[in-house]
Amino acid sequence: MSTGANAQASLAAENIIDSVAFQYQDATGSLQEVKVTVVRDAREANQWYYVPSSPVLVSTNVGSSAVPVFSLLQYDYRDSTNTQTIKRAGLLNFAVRLSLPPEATAALQNTLVSEVRKRQGQISSDNVRIAALPIISATVSLFANDGNLVGTAEGTGVAPTFASQHMAFSVPLTEVGAPVFDALVRTPTGIRTAVQYKYYGLTPPAGFKVKLNYRNAFEHYSKNEQFRARASYYGLFSASVASERTSIREELIRSGAMQVEIIDGANFSMEKVDAYLQPILKRINDQVLENQRPPDKIDPARASPGSTEGYFGGASYSVAMKSMSSIRTLTEEIDFRQQSIVERATVAEGFIGIGNYPESIKSQLFTAVDGAAQRSAYLAFPEVPRGLARVDLSVALQARGETFAQRTYVYKRDSGWKDLASGKDADRIGFSLASVEQKYGASAPNEGKFQITKVIRSGQDAVSVVESIPTNIATQAVDLESSISGIRLRPSQVVFTQMGGDVRRVVARVITASKKKEYVFEAVNANGTWQAPFDEFFLLPQSEEGKKAEVQVETVFSSGQAKMNSTSITLHRGFSNVFLDDYR
């Protein structure tokens, strides 16, 4: 399916069928009755598009059965604050798309052929094509209506621009939300999901048409020498061009030489038609008058309203008529209509559930896990700020002074997080606590900790710090800034010379009692495009918190001039931001 200017839905009323009703048998074997709106392509008369009205749950074939891309996992776990308490949570995963399933598209096409025949007579079904409406941009929203049911707030995100692409959702559920959603998705309704999308449409023709009758024009020009003079040199002598245009246009219409037809919805008036009068008059004059040229000189002292003796505006000249027999074209129609490509927006909204699937399928989609029987501990990887080139994490699981397991991970700007031992991509850090429980008892994991060594490198600086995190806290993320006091130098808003600005380079110097570094920022070329360089970092351990740092920023302009600014910063935990464009 194509998008953009190559596929444009017509917005003309005659090319829109508001409701096409059809039936098809879905993946569950149920007979579905559907109504959709269809629109014809503005240029391809046999190409039609259906407007997606609701998201559709994606399914896949497993053997001879169609199984939805859907799962609801519920799991039990021990409360980190009270190991004797068992809690429950859940995770709901599913995928939807906007396009109709293939069996529905085939049924829609058959029905559409009948609808088109009603409008334009016999037609071969081979000539009618149907596809989803091309989308130029979309956002998707998920609604739960109760913050107590889900673990994170629902919101809106970017959706695919092709109706057949899948939109995948992963919804963490609370202890209350897990059983509620378990019951909800088994009903014929389910979870409310909406996709807001935009598409291009071509407006109906708008403007006006002019019909010219050269016989009537010839007769009028022949009888009225003053009008002939005014029309032949229109715009050269008139003191009021606007009034002259209106006068000439009205006289041409009265004489039958010109008819103006304004197209409905064009938002045109006769006054707007006057703006096009000069080329229309030239068209008439070329047919009924001999070739003329304007007078060489006009004497302002003799300016007067024109006369029938060949004087107009104080200039003496003659206007000769052609013979009627030399006029080859007696009538002509000139079309001034135009069409516009406009952006329109709509929404596809519906409920996602598996209530129509048989129990044999539903039973495969729900899973319960007893996570309280054997405990595990997990850490999420930290978010790495733009500009850091590499981060090394060495994580050890320790309890009562003994190390039970150790993992090493590395982050690189171009490849993300990887397990250093296997070389494979990593999405989290996980340890089983079974060995700790086995050696020291069920309560021992609550006394454990993660010993984390972090080596953080920017393009020009590096620091190594150590941090400890208790294992008795539920899933958490490693915090890069928790044991650092540093400065983040941010050049992203500086407009360098290569980018159309006036800054050649920026030199920043950061000075503390224990450390001094200089950084040079210049535009970089990325795949043929000039852009601002990455952020840079002045890295110190958290022990430097509360101390002073002086930041000197020298901006060198394309003219060769330089400007120096400086500021004093009290270091705190994490990074203090310095935006370099503030110092130009």
PDB file of C-alpha atoms in Angstrom, residues 104-263:
ATOM      1  CA  ALA A 104     -12.787  -9.603   5.596  1.00  0.00           C
ATOM      2  CA  THR A 105     -11.077  -7.768   2.713  1.00  0.00           C
ATOM      3  CA  ALA A 106     -12.319 -10.378   0.214  1.00  0.00           C
ATOM      4  CA  ALA A 107     -15.895 -10.068   1.502  1.00  0.00           C
ATOM      5  CA  LEU A 108     -15.675  -6.270   1.399  1.00  0.00           C
ATOM      6  CA  GLN A 109     -14.488  -6.292  -2.219  1.00  0.00           C
ATOM      7  CA  ASN A 110     -17.426  -8.446  -3.317  1.00  0.00           C
ATOM      8  CA  THR A 111     -19.883  -6.122  -1.602  1.00  0.00           C
ATOM      9  CA  LEU A 112     -18.136  -3.047  -2.994  1.00  0.00           C
ATOM     10  CA  VAL A 113     -18.548  -4.320  -6.572  1.00  0.00           C
ATOM     11  CA  SER A 114     -22.321  -4.448  -6.018  1.00  0.00           C
ATOM     12  CA  GLU A 115     -22.347  -0.932  -4.562  1.00  0.00           C
ATOM     13  CA  VAL A 116     -20.338   0.449  -7.494  1.00  0.00           C
ATOM     14  CA  ARG A 117     -22.653  -1.255  -9.998  1.00  0.00           C
ATOM     15  CA  LYS A 118     -25.597   0.563  -8.442  1.00  0.00           C
ATOM     16  CA  ARG A 119     -23.848   3.838  -9.160  1.00  0.00           C
ATOM     17  CA  GLN A 120     -22.247   3.306 -12.569  1.00  0.00           C
ATOM     18  CA  GLY A 121     -23.786   0.202 -14.107  1.00  0.00           C
ATOM     19  CA  GLN A 122     -22.137  -3.099 -15.013  1.00  0.00           C
ATOM     20  CA  ILE A 123     -18.531  -3.473 -13.963  1.00  0.00           C
ATOM     21  CA  SER A 124     -16.119  -6.386 -13.832  1.00  0.00           C
ATOM     22  CA  SER A 125     -15.083  -7.374 -10.333  1.00  0.00           C
ATOM     23  CA  ASP A 126     -11.560  -7.768 -11.656  1.00  0.00           C
ATOM     24  CA  ASN A 127     -11.382  -4.007 -12.149  1.00  0.00           C
ATOM     25  CA  VAL A 128     -12.264  -3.006  -8.573  1.00  0.00           C
ATOM     26  CA  ARG A 129      -9.388  -2.875  -6.105  1.00  0.00           C
ATOM     27  CA  ILE A 130      -9.715  -2.313  -2.347  1.00  0.00           C
ATOM     28  CA  ALA A 131      -7.049  -1.436   0.227  1.00  0.00           C
ATOM     29  CA  ALA A 132      -6.753   0.293   3.571  1.00  0.00           C
ATOM     30  CA  LEU A 133      -6.672   4.093   3.494  1.00  0.00           C
ATOM     31  CA  PRO A 134      -3.025   5.280   3.206  1.00  0.00           C
ATOM     32  CA  ILE A 135      -1.893   6.862   6.490  1.00  0.00           C
ATOM     33  CA  ILE A 136       0.666   9.678   6.741  1.00  0.00           C
ATOM     34  CA  SER A 137       1.025   9.738  10.564  1.00  0.00           C
ATOM     35  CA  ALA A 138      -0.642   8.155  13.583  1.00  0.00           C
ATOM     36  CA  THR A 139      -0.643   8.003  17.378  1.00  0.00           C
ATOM     37  CA  VAL A 140      -2.041   5.231  19.551  1.00  0.00           C
ATOM     38  CA  SER A 141      -3.643   5.473  23.002  1.00  0.00           C
ATOM     39  CA  LEU A 142      -4.505   2.840  25.592  1.00  0.00           C
ATOM     40  CA  PHE A 143      -7.128   3.464  28.269  1.00  0.00           C
ATOM     41  CA  ALA A 144      -7.673   1.694  31.591  1.00  0.00           C
ATOM     42  CA  ASN A 145      -9.673   4.466  33.329  1.00  0.00           C
ATOM     43  CA  ASP A 146      -8.334   3.467  36.734  1.00  0.00           C
ATOM     44  CA  GLY A 147      -4.781   4.136  37.911  1.00  0.00           C
ATOM     45  CA  ASN A 148      -5.127   1.370  40.506  1.00  0.00           C
ATOM     46  CA  LEU A 149      -5.236  -1.345  37.834  1.00  0.00           C
ATOM     47  CA  VAL A 150      -2.047  -0.793  35.872  1.00  0.00           C
ATOM     48  CA  GLY A 151       1.521  -0.451  37.052  1.00  0.00           C
ATOM     49  CA  THR A 152       2.377   2.496  34.786  1.00  0.00           C
ATOM     50  CA  ALA A 153       0.254   5.320  33.453  1.00  0.00           C
ATOM     51  CA  GLU A 154      -1.407   4.791  30.110  1.00  0.00           C
ATOM     52  CA  GLY A 155      -0.584   7.370  27.484  1.00  0.00           C
ATOM     53  CA  THR A 156      -0.099   8.094  23.811  1.00  0.00           C
ATOM     54  CA  GLY A 157       2.724   6.995  21.518  1.00  0.00           C
ATOM     55  CA  VAL A 158       3.684   6.985  17.863  1.00  0.00           C
ATOM     56  CA  ALA A 159       1.858   4.363  15.780  1.00  0.00           C
ATOM     57  CA  PRO A 160       2.862   2.761  12.441  1.00  0.00           C
ATOM     58  CA  THR A 161       1.924   4.521   9.196  1.00  0.00           C
ATOM     59  CA  PHE A 162       0.884   1.306   7.415  1.00  0.00           C
ATOM     60  CA  ALA A 163      -2.430  -0.236   8.432  1.00  0.00           C
ATOM     61  CA  SER A 164      -1.051  -3.788   8.238  1.00  0.00           C
ATOM     62  CA  GLN A 165       1.803  -3.077  10.666  1.00  0.00           C
ATOM     63  CA  HIS A 166       1.457  -4.434  14.195  1.00  0.00           C
ATOM     64  CA  MET A 167       1.149  -2.252  17.311  1.00  0.00           C
ATOM     65  CA  ALA A 168       2.416  -4.213  20.306  1.00  0.00           C
ATOM     66  CA  PHE A 169       1.374  -3.421  23.888  1.00  0.00           C
ATOM     67  CA  SER A 170       2.868  -4.606  27.171  1.00  0.00           C
ATOM     68  CA  VAL A 171       0.865  -3.530  30.213  1.00  0.00           C
ATOM     69  CA  PRO A 172       2.122  -4.215  33.764  1.00  0.00           C
ATOM     70  CA  LEU A 173      -0.784  -4.949  36.106  1.00  0.00           C
ATOM     71  CA  THR A 174      -1.109  -4.355  39.829  1.00  0.00           C
ATOM     72  CA  GLU A 175      -2.378  -6.864  42.373  1.00  0.00           C
ATOM     73  CA  VAL A 176      -5.907  -5.504  41.857  1.00  0.00           C
ATOM     74  CA  GLY A 177      -5.526  -5.057  38.096  1.00  0.00           C
ATOM     75  CA  ALA A 178      -4.396  -8.628  37.349  1.00  0.00           C
ATOM     76  CA  PRO A 179      -7.716 -10.360  38.206  1.00  0.00           C
ATOM     77  CA  VAL A 180      -9.773  -7.432  36.861  1.00  0.00           C
ATOM     78  CA  PHE A 181      -8.125  -7.594  33.442  1.00  0.00           C
ATOM     79  CA  ASP A 182      -8.317 -11.388  33.545  1.00  0.00           C
ATOM     80  CA  ALA A 183     -12.100 -11.057  33.684  1.00  0.00           C
ATOM     81  CA  LEU A 184     -12.316  -8.050  31.368  1.00  0.00           C
ATOM     82  CA  VAL A 185     -10.483  -9.506  28.368  1.00  0.00           C
ATOM     83  CA  ARG A 186     -12.641 -12.652  28.488  1.00  0.00           C
ATOM     84  CA  THR A 187     -15.757 -10.576  27.746  1.00  0.00           C
ATOM     85  CA  PRO A 188     -16.894  -9.501  24.243  1.00  0.00           C
ATOM     86  CA  THR A 189     -15.516  -5.999  24.956  1.00  0.00           C
ATOM     87  CA  GLY A 190     -12.053  -5.811  26.562  1.00  0.00           C
ATOM     88  CA  ILE A 191      -9.474  -3.009  26.659  1.00  0.00           C
ATOM     89  CA  ARG A 192     -10.307   0.285  25.022  1.00  0.00           C
ATOM     90  CA  THR A 193      -7.720   1.203  22.374  1.00  0.00           C
ATOM     91  CA  ALA A 194      -7.714   4.162  19.986  1.00  0.00           C
ATOM     92  CA  VAL A 195      -5.516   5.113  17.018  1.00  0.00           C
ATOM     93  CA  GLN A 196      -5.622   8.721  15.842  1.00  0.00           C
ATOM     94  CA  TYR A 197      -4.345   9.007  12.273  1.00  0.00           C
ATOM     95  CA  LYS A 198      -4.018  11.495   9.423  1.00  0.00           C
ATOM     96  CA  TYR A 199      -4.357  11.009   5.676  1.00  0.00           C
ATOM     97  CA  TYR A 200      -4.240  13.055   2.485  1.00  0.00           C
ATOM     98  CA  GLY A 201      -7.349  13.847   0.439  1.00  0.00           C
ATOM     99  CA  LEU A 202      -7.938  15.682  -2.824  1.00  0.00           C
ATOM    100  CA  THR A 203     -10.687  18.314  -2.704  1.00  0.00           C
ATOM    101  CA  PRO A 204     -13.353  18.536  -5.448  1.00  0.00           C
ATOM    102  CA  PRO A 205     -12.613  21.020  -8.274  1.00  0.00           C
ATOM    103  CA  ALA A 206     -13.284  24.628  -7.210  1.00  0.00           C
ATOM    104  CA  GLY A 207     -13.115  27.940  -9.111  1.00  0.00           C
ATOM    105  CA  PHE A 208     -14.974  29.177 -12.187  1.00  0.00           C
ATOM    106  CA  LYS A 209     -15.485  28.619 -15.906  1.00  0.00           C
ATOM    107  CA  VAL A 210     -15.741  31.333 -18.572  1.00  0.00           C
ATOM    108  CA  LYS A 211     -17.725  30.776 -21.789  1.00  0.00           C
ATOM    109  CA  LEU A 212     -16.859  33.174 -24.633  1.00  0.00           C
ATOM    110  CA  ASN A 213     -19.124  33.912 -27.620  1.00  0.00           C
ATOM    111  CA  TYR A 214     -16.964  35.602 -30.273  1.00  0.00           C
ATOM    112  CA  ARG A 215     -19.961  36.378 -32.571  1.00  0.00           C
ATOM    113  CA  ASN A 216     -21.592  38.421 -29.796  1.00  0.00           C
ATOM    114  CA  ALA A 217     -18.245  40.032 -28.967  1.00  0.00           C
ATOM    115  CA  PHE A 218     -17.759  40.997 -32.635  1.00  0.00           C
ATOM    116  CA  GLU A 219     -21.183  42.583 -32.824  1.00  0.00           C
ATOM    117  CA  HIS A 220     -20.689  44.526 -29.568  1.00  0.00           C
ATOM    118  CA  TYR A 221     -17.198  45.764 -30.539  1.00  0.00           C
ATOM    119  CA  SER A 222     -18.552  46.811 -33.969  1.00  0.00           C
ATOM    120  CA  LYS A 223     -21.348  48.924 -32.499  1.00  0.00           C
ATOM    121  CA  ASN A 224     -19.404  50.496 -29.616  1.00  0.00           C
ATOM    122  CA  GLU A 225     -16.107  52.135 -30.652  1.00  0.00           C
ATOM    123  CA  GLN A 226     -15.456  53.590 -27.176  1.00  0.00           C
ATOM    124  CA  PHE A 227     -15.803  50.194 -25.500  1.00  0.00           C
ATOM    125  CA  ARG A 228     -13.582  48.716 -28.214  1.00  0.00           C
ATOM    126  CA  ALA A 229     -10.887  51.259 -27.322  1.00  0.00           C
ATOM    127  CA  ARG A 230     -11.246  50.629 -23.583  1.00  0.00           C
ATOM    128  CA  ALA A 231     -11.140  46.858 -23.980  1.00  0.00           C
ATOM    129  CA  SER A 232      -8.220  46.849 -26.435  1.00  0.00           C
ATOM    130  CA  TYR A 233      -5.968  48.951 -24.173  1.00  0.00           C
ATOM    131  CA  TYR A 234      -7.484  48.004 -20.812  1.00  0.00           C
ATOM    132  CA  GLY A 235      -5.338  49.024 -17.860  1.00  0.00           C
ATOM    133  CA  LEU A 236      -3.111  51.515 -19.697  1.00  0.00           C
ATOM    134  CA  PHE A 237      -5.069  54.721 -19.205  1.00  0.00           C
ATOM    135  CA  SER A 238      -7.695  54.139 -16.493  1.00  0.00           C
ATOM    136  CA  ALA A 239      -7.314  56.120 -13.300  1.00  0.00           C
ATOM    137  CA  SER A 240      -9.129  53.394 -11.364  1.00  0.00           C
ATOM    138  CA  VAL A 241      -8.110  49.932 -12.515  1.00  0.00           C
ATOM    139  CA  ALA A 242     -10.556  48.158 -10.153  1.00  0.00           C
ATOM    140  CA  SER A 243     -13.606  50.107 -11.350  1.00  0.00           C
ATOM    141  CA  GLU A 244     -12.500  49.778 -15.005  1.00  0.00           C
ATOM    142  CA  ARG A 245     -12.261  45.988 -14.637  1.00  0.00           C
ATOM    143  CA  THR A 246     -15.728  45.748 -13.122  1.00  0.00           C
ATOM    144  CA  SER A 247     -17.220  47.988 -15.810  1.00  0.00           C
ATOM    145  CA  ILE A 248     -15.685  46.004 -18.703  1.00  0.00           C
ATOM    146  CA  ARG A 249     -16.673  42.659 -17.179  1.00  0.00           C
ATOM    147  CA  GLU A 250     -20.293  43.758 -16.622  1.00  0.00           C
ATOM    148  CA  GLU A 251     -20.597  45.091 -20.211  1.00  0.00           C
ATOM    149  CA  LEU A 252     -19.167  41.873 -21.685  1.00  0.00           C
ATOM    150  CA  ILE A 253     -21.709  39.805 -19.725  1.00  0.00           C
ATOM    151  CA  ARG A 254     -24.635  42.070 -20.719  1.00  0.00           C
ATOM    152  CA  SER A 255     -23.673  41.836 -24.398  1.00  0.00           C
ATOM    153  CA  GLY A 256     -23.596  38.036 -24.293  1.00  0.00           C
ATOM    154  CA  ALA A 257     -19.889  37.964 -25.170  1.00  0.00           C
ATOM    155  CA  MET A 258     -18.985  36.300 -21.863  1.00  0.00           C
ATOM    156  CA  GLN A 259     -20.692  34.028 -19.336  1.00  0.00           C
ATOM    157  CA  VAL A 260     -19.154  33.219 -15.930  1.00  0.00           C
ATOM    158  CA  GLU A 261     -20.062  30.005 -14.062  1.00  0.00           C
ATOM    159  CA  ILE A 262     -18.821  29.860 -10.465  1.00  0.00           C
ATOM    160  CA  ILE A 263     -18.386  26.271  -9.199  1.00  0.00           C
TER     161      ILE A 263
END
